[in-house]
CSV table of C-alpha atoms and ligand atoms in Angstrom, one decimal:
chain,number,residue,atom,x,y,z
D,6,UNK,CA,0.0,0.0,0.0
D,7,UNK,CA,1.5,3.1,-0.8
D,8,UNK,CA,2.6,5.6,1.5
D,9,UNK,CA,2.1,9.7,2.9
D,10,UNK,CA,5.8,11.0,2.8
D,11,UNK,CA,6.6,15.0,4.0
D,12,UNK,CA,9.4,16.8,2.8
D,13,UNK,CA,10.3,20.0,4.3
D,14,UNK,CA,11.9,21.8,1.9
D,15,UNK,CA,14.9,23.5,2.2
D,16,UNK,CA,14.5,27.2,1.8
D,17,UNK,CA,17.4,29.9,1.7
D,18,UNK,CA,17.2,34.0,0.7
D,19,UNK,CA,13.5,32.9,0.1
D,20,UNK,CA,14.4,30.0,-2.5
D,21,UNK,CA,13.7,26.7,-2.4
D,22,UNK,CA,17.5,25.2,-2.9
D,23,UNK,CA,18.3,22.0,-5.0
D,24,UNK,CA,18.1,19.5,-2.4
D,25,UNK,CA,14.6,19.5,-2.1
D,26,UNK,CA,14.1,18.4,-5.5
D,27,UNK,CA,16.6,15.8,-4.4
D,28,UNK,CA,14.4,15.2,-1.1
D,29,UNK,CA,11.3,14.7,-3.6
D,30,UNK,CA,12.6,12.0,-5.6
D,31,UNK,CA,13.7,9.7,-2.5
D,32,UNK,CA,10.1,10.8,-1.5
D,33,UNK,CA,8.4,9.2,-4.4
D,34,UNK,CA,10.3,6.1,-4.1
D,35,UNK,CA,9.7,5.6,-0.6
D,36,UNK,CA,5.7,6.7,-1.6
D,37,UNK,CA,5.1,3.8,-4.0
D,38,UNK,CA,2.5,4.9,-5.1
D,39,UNK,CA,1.4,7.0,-2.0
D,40,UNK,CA,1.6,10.6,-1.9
D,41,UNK,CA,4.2,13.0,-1.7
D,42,UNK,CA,3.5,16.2,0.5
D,43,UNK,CA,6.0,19.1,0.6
D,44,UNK,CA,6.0,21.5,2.9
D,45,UNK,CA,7.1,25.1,2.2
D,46,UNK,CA,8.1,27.6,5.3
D,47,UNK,CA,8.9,31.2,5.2
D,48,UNK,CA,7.9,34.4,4.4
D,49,UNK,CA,7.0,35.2,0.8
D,50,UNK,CA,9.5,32.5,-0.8
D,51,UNK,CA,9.5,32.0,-4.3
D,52,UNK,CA,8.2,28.6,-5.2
D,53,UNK,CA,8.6,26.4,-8.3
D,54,UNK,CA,6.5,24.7,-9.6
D,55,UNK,CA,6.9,21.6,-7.0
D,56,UNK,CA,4.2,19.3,-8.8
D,57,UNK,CA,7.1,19.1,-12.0
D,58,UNK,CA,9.7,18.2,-9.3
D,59,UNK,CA,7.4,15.4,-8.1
D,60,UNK,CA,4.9,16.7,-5.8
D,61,UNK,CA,1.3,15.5,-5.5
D,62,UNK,CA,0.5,18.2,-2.7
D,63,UNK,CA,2.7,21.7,-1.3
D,64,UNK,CA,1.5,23.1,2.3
D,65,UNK,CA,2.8,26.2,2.6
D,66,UNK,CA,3.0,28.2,5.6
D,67,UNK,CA,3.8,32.0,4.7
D,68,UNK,CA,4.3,34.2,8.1
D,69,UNK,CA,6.6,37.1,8.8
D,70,UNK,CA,7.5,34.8,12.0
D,71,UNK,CA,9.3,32.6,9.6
D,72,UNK,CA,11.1,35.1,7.5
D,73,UNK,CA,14.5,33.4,9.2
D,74,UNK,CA,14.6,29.7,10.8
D,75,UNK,CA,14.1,29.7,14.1
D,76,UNK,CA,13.5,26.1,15.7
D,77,UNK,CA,10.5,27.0,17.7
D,78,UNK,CA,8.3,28.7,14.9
D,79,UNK,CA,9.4,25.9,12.4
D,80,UNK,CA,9.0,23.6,14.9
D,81,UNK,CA,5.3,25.0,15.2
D,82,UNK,CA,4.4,25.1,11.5
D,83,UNK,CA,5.9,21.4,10.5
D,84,UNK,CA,3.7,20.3,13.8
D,85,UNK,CA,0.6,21.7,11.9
D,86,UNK,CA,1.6,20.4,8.4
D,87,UNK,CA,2.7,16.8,9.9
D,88,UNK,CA,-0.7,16.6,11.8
D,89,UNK,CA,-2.8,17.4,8.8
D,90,UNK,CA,-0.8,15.1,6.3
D,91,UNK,CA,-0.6,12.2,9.2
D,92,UNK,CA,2.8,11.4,6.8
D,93,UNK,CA,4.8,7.5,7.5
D,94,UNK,CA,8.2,9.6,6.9
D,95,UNK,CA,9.3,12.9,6.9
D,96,UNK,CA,12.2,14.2,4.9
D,97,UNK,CA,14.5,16.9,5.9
D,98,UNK,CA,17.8,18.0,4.3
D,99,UNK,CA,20.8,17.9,6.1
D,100,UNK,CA,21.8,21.7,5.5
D,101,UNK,CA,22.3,23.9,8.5
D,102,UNK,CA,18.5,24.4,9.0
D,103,UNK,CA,17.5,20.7,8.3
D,104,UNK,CA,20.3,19.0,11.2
D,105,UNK,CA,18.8,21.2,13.8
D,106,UNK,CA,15.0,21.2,13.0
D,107,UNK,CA,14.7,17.5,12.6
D,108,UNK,CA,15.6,16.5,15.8
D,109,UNK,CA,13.6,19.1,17.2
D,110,UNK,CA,10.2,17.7,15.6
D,111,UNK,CA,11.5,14.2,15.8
D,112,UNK,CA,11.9,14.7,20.0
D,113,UNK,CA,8.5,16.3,19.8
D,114,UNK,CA,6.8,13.2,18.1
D,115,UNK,CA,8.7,10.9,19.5
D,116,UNK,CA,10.4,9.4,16.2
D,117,UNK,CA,13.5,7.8,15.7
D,118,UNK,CA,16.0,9.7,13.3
D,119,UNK,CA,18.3,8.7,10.2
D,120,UNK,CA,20.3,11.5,9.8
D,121,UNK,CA,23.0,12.5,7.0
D,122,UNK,CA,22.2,10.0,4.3
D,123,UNK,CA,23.9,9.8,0.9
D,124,UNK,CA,21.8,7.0,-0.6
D,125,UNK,CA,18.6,5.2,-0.5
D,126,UNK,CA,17.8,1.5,-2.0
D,127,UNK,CA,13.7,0.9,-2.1
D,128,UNK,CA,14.3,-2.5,-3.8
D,129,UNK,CA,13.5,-4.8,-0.9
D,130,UNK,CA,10.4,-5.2,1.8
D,131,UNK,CA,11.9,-2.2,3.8
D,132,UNK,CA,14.0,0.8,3.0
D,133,UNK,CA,17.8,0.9,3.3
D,134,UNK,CA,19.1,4.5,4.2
D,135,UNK,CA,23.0,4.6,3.8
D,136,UNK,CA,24.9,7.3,6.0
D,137,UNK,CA,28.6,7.9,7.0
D,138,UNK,CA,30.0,6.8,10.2
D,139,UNK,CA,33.3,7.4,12.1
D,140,UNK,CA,33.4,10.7,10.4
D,141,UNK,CA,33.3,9.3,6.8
D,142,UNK,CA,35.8,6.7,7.2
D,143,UNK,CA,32.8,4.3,6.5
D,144,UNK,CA,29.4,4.0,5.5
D,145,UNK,CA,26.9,1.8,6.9
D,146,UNK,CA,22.9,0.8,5.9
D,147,UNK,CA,20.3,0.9,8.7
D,148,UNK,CA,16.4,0.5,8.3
D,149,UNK,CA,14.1,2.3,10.4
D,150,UNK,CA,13.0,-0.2,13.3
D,151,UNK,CA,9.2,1.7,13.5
D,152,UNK,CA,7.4,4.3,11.5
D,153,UNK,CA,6.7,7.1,11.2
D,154,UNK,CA,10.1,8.4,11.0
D,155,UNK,CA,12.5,11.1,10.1
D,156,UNK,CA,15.3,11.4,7.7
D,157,UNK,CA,17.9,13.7,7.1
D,158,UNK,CA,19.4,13.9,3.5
D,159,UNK,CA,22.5,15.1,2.5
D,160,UNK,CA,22.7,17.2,-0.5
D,161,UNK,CA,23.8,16.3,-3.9
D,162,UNK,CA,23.9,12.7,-3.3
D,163,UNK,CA,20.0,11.4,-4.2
D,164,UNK,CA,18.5,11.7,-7.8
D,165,UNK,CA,15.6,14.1,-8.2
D,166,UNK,CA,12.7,12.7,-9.5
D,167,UNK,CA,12.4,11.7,-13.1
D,168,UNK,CA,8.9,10.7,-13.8
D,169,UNK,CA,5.9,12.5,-15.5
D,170,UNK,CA,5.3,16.1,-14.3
D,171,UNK,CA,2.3,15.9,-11.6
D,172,UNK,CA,-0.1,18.5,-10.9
D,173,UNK,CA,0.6,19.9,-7.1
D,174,UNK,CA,-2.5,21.2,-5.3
D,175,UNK,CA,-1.1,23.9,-3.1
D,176,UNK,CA,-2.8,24.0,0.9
D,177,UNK,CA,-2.4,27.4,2.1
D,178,UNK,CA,-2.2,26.7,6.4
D,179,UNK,CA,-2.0,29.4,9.0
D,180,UNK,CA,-0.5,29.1,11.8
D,181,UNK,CA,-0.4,31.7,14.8
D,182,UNK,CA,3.0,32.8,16.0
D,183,UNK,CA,2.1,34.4,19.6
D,184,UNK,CA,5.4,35.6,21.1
D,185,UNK,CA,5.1,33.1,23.8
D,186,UNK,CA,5.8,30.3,21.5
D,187,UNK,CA,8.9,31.6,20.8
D,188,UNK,CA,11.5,30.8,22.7
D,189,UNK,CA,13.9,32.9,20.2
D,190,UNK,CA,13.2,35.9,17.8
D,191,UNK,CA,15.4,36.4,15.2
D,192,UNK,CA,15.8,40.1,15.2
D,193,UNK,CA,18.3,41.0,12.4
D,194,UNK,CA,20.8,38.6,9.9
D,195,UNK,CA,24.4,39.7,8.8
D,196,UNK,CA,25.4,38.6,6.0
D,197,UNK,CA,28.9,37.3,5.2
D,198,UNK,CA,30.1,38.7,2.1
D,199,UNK,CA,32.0,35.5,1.3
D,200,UNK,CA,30.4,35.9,-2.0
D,201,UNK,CA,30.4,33.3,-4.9
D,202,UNK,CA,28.9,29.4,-5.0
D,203,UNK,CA,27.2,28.1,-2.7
D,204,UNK,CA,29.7,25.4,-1.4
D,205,UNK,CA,27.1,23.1,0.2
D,206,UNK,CA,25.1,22.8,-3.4
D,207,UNK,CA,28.0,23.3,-5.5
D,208,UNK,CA,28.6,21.1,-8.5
D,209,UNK,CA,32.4,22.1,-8.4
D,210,UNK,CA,34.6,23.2,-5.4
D,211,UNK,CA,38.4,24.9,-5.5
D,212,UNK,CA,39.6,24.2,-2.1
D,213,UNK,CA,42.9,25.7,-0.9
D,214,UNK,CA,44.3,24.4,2.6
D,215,UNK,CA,47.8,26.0,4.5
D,216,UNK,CA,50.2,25.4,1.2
D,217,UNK,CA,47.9,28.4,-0.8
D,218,UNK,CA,50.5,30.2,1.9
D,219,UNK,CA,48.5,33.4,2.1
D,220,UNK,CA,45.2,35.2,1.5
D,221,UNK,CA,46.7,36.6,-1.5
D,222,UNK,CA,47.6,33.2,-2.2
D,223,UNK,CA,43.7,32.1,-3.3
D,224,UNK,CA,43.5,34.4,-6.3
D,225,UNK,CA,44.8,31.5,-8.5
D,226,UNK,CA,42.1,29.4,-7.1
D,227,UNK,CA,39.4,31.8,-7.3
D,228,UNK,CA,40.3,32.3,-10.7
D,229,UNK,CA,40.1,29.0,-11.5
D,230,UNK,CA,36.6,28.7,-9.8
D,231,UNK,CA,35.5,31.6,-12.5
D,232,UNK,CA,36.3,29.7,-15.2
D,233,UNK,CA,35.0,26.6,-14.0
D,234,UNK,CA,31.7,28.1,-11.9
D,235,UNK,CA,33.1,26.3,-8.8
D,236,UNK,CA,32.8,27.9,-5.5
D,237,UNK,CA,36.2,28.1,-3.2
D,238,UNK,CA,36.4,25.9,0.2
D,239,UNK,CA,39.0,25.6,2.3
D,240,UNK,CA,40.7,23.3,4.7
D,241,UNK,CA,40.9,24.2,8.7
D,242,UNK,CA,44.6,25.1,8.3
D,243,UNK,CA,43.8,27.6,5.6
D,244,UNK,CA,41.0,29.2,7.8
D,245,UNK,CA,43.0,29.0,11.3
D,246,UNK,CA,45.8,30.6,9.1
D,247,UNK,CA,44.0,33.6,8.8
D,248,UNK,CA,44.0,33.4,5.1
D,249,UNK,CA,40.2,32.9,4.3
D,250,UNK,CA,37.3,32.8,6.1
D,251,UNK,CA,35.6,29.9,8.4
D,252,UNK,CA,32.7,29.7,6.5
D,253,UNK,CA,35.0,28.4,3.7
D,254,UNK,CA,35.9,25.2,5.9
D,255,UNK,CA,35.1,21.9,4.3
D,256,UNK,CA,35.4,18.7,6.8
D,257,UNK,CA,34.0,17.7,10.3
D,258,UNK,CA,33.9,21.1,12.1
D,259,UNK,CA,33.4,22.7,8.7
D,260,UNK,CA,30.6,22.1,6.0
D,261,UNK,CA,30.2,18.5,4.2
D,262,UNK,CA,30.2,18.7,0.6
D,263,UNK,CA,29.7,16.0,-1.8
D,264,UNK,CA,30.3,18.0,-5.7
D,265,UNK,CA,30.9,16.0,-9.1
D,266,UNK,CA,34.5,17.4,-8.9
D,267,UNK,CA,36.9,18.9,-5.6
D,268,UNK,CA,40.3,20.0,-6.2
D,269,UNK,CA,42.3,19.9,-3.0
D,270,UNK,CA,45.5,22.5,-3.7
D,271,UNK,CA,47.9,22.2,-0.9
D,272,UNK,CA,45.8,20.0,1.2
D,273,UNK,CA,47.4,17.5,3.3
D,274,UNK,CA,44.6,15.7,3.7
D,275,UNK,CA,44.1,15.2,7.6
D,276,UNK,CA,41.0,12.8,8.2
D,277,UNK,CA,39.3,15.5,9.9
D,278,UNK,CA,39.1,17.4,6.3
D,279,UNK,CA,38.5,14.1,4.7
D,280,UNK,CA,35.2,13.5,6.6
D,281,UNK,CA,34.0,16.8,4.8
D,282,UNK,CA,34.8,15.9,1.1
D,283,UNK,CA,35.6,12.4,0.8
D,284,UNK,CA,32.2,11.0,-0.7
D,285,UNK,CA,33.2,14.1,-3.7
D,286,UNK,CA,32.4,12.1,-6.7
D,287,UNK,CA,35.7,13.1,-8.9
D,288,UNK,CA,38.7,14.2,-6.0
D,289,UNK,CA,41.9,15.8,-8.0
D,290,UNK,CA,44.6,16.6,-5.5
D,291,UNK,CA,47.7,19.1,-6.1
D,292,UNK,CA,50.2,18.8,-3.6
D,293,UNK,CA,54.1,18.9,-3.9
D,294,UNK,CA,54.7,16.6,-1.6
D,295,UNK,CA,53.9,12.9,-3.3
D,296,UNK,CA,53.5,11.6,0.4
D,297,UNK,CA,50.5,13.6,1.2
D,298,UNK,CA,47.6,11.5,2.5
D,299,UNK,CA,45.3,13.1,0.3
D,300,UNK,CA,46.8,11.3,-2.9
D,301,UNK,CA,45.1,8.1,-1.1
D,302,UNK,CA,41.5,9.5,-1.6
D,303,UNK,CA,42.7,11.1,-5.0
D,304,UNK,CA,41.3,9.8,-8.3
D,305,UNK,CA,43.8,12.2,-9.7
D,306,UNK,CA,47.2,13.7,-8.7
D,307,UNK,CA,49.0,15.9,-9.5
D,308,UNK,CA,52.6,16.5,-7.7
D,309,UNK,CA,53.6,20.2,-8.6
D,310,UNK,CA,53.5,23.4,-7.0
D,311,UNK,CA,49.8,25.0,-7.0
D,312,UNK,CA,51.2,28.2,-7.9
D,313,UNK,CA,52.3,27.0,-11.1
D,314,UNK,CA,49.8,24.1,-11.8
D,315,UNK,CA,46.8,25.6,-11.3
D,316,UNK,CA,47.2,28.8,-13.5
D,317,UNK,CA,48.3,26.0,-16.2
D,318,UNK,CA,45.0,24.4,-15.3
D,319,UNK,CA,42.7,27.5,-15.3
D,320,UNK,CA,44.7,28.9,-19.0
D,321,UNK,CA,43.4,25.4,-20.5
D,322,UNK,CA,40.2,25.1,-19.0
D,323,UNK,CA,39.5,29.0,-20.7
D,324,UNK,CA,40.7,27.9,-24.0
D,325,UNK,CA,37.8,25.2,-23.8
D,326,UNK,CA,35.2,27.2,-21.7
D,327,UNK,CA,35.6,30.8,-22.0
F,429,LIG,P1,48.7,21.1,6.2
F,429,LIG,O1,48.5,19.8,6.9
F,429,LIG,O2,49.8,22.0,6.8
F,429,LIG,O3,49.0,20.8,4.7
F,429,LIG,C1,49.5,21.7,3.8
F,429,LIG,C2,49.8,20.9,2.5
F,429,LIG,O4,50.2,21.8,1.5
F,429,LIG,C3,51.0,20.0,2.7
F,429,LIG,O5,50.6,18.7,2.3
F,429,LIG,C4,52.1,20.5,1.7
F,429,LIG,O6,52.8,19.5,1.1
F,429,LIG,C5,51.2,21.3,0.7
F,429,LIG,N1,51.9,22.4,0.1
F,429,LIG,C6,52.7,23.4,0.6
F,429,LIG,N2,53.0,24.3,-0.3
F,429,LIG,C7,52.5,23.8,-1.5
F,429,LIG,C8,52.6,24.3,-2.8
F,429,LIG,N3,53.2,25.5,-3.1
F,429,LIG,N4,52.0,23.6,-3.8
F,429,LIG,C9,51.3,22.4,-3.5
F,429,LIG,N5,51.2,21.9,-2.2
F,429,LIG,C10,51.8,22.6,-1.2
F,429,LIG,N6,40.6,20.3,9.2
F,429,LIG,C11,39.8,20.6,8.1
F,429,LIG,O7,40.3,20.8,7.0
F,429,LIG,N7,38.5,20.6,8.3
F,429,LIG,C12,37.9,20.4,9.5
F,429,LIG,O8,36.7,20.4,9.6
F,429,LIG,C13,38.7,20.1,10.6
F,429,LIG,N8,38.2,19.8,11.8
F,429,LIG,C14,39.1,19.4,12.9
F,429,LIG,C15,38.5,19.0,14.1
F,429,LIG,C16,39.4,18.6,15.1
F,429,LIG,C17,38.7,18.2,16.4
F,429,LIG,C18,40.8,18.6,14.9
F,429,LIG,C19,41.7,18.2,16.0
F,429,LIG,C20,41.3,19.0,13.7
F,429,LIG,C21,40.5,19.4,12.7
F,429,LIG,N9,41.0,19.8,11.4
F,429,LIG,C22,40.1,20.1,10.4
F,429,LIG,C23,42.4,20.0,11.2
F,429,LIG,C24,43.2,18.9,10.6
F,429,LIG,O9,43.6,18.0,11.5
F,429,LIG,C25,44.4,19.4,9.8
F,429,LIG,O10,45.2,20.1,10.7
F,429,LIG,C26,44.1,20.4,8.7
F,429,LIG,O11,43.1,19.8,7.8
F,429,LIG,C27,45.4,20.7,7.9
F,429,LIG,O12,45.1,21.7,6.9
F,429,LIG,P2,46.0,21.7,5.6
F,429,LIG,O13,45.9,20.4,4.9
F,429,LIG,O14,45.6,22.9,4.8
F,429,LIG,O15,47.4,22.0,6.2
């Protein structure tokens, strides 16, 4: 019998990010056949039309209280939306927003959690979710024990759905905010001018660690992310070096990405930056040392000097691109 599966989807600047289309495919496998709600939160955010993505249903909730995430007014709103859609799994991504909402509303209802996964096999009589353990070092499958239940996905790992375009019916549900309810108001965001790509959604990441030597010493790297589209990331030794910004850091204190291609430049490759890139589906490493441990999660190396290699690199790929 087929199933009632939520997604929340993941909204950022008032878009509804890639990962939700992501979210709706593994929603319509796990559905077979059932339905597949999606619920949209925020405040006047722009949204697609979710029924070609795979939708059969959006609730959206559209409230000045939910103009940025707080956990208590999203908490409030997915309680609504989960109550009136009575769903056997709900979906979250595993962005910033998604790893701290899902336990919230999986506490509330008492569910158990998957959290983080990068793949999904449907093809036997209960779902295998696969997910990362001992920070990436390995992976292992786990099916949920009771439903409902909640799942975290991570993003750019899960095919978005293929199938014929469906025609969404859209649920417009109001939910009152009183200030009681909220244990924290948002007052004001600052934005980082870091610019560029978003790295958790990007299809190709530059990353420079401590042998980039300097903040000057990106410039090759961001002009090789021009060319290419690719957002810069960083390694911690690059950030605690002072030469870029934390919100550049790729691995277990930093953001986990998983892009078609990374190109670690002067990047040991310490396991603790591993666990942020590893599951990258093409890894090229340049590093002049032919010892570093990232060569051992490379599927290609190059042993050179950045400074020299990777203005090579970006003065063929503008022959072919640009
Ligand atoms: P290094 O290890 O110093 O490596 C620099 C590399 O650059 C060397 O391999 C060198 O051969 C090469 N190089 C130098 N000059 C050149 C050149 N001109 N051309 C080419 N190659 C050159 N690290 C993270 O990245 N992310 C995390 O989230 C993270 N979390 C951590 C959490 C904890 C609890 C701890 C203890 C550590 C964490 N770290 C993290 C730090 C991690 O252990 C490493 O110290 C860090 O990743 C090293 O950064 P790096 O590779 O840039 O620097």
């Amino acid at each position: 019998m087929g199933k009632n599966i939520l997604v929340v989807a993941d909204v950022r600047h008032q878009n509804v990010r890639q990962v939700t289309n992501e979210m709706i495919g593994a929603a319509n496998e796990l559905a077979q056949g059932g339905s597949v709600h999606v619920a949209v939160l925020g405040h006047e955010v722009n949204i697609p039309d979710l029924g070609a993505k795979g939708a059969d249903d959006v609730w959206v909730v559209n409230d000045e209280s939910l103009k940025n995430y707080t956990p208590s007014a999203y908490r409030k709103a997915v309680l609504e939306i989960y109550r009136q859609v009575n769903p056997q799994v709900i979906l979250f991504a595993h962005s910033a927003v998604g790893k701290d909402l899902a336990p919230v509303v999986a506490m509330r209802l008492g569910l158990g959690q998957i959290s983080d996964v990068t793949a999904l096999d449907v093809s036997g009589d209960k779902p295998l979710f696969t997910r990362p353990i001992y920070a990436g070092k390995a992976f292992t499958k786990v099916t949920p024990k009771a439903e409902p239940y909640a799942v975290t996905i991570r993003p750019n790992n899960l095919q978005p759905y293929s199938g014929s375009a469906k025609t969404a019916q859209t649920h417009e549900v109001t939910v009152s905010f009183e200030t009681p309810d909220l244990a924290t108001v948002v007052r004001e965001v600052v934005q980082k001018a870091t610019g560029g790509v978003d790295l958790t959604e990007a299809k190709i990441i530059i990353s420079g660690g401590r042998g980039v030597k300097s903040a000057d010493g990106f410039a090759p790297l961001k002009e090789l992310a021009d060319v290419l589209g690719a957002a810069v990331g960083a390694s911690r030794g690059a950030c605690d070096a002072g030469y870029c910004d934390y919100a550049l850091q790729i691995g277990q204190t930093g953001k986990v990405v998983t892009p078609d291609l990374y190109i670690a430049c002067g990047i040991s490759g310490a396991i603790q930056h591993l666990a942020g890139m590893s599951s990258s589906k093409v890894i090229v490493a340049i590093n002049k040392d032919p010892e570093a441990p990232i060569f051992q999660v490379a599927d290609y190396g190059i042993v050179g000097d950045l400074f020299e290699v990777v203005p090579l690199l970006t003065e063929e790929f503008k022959k072919v691109l640009v």
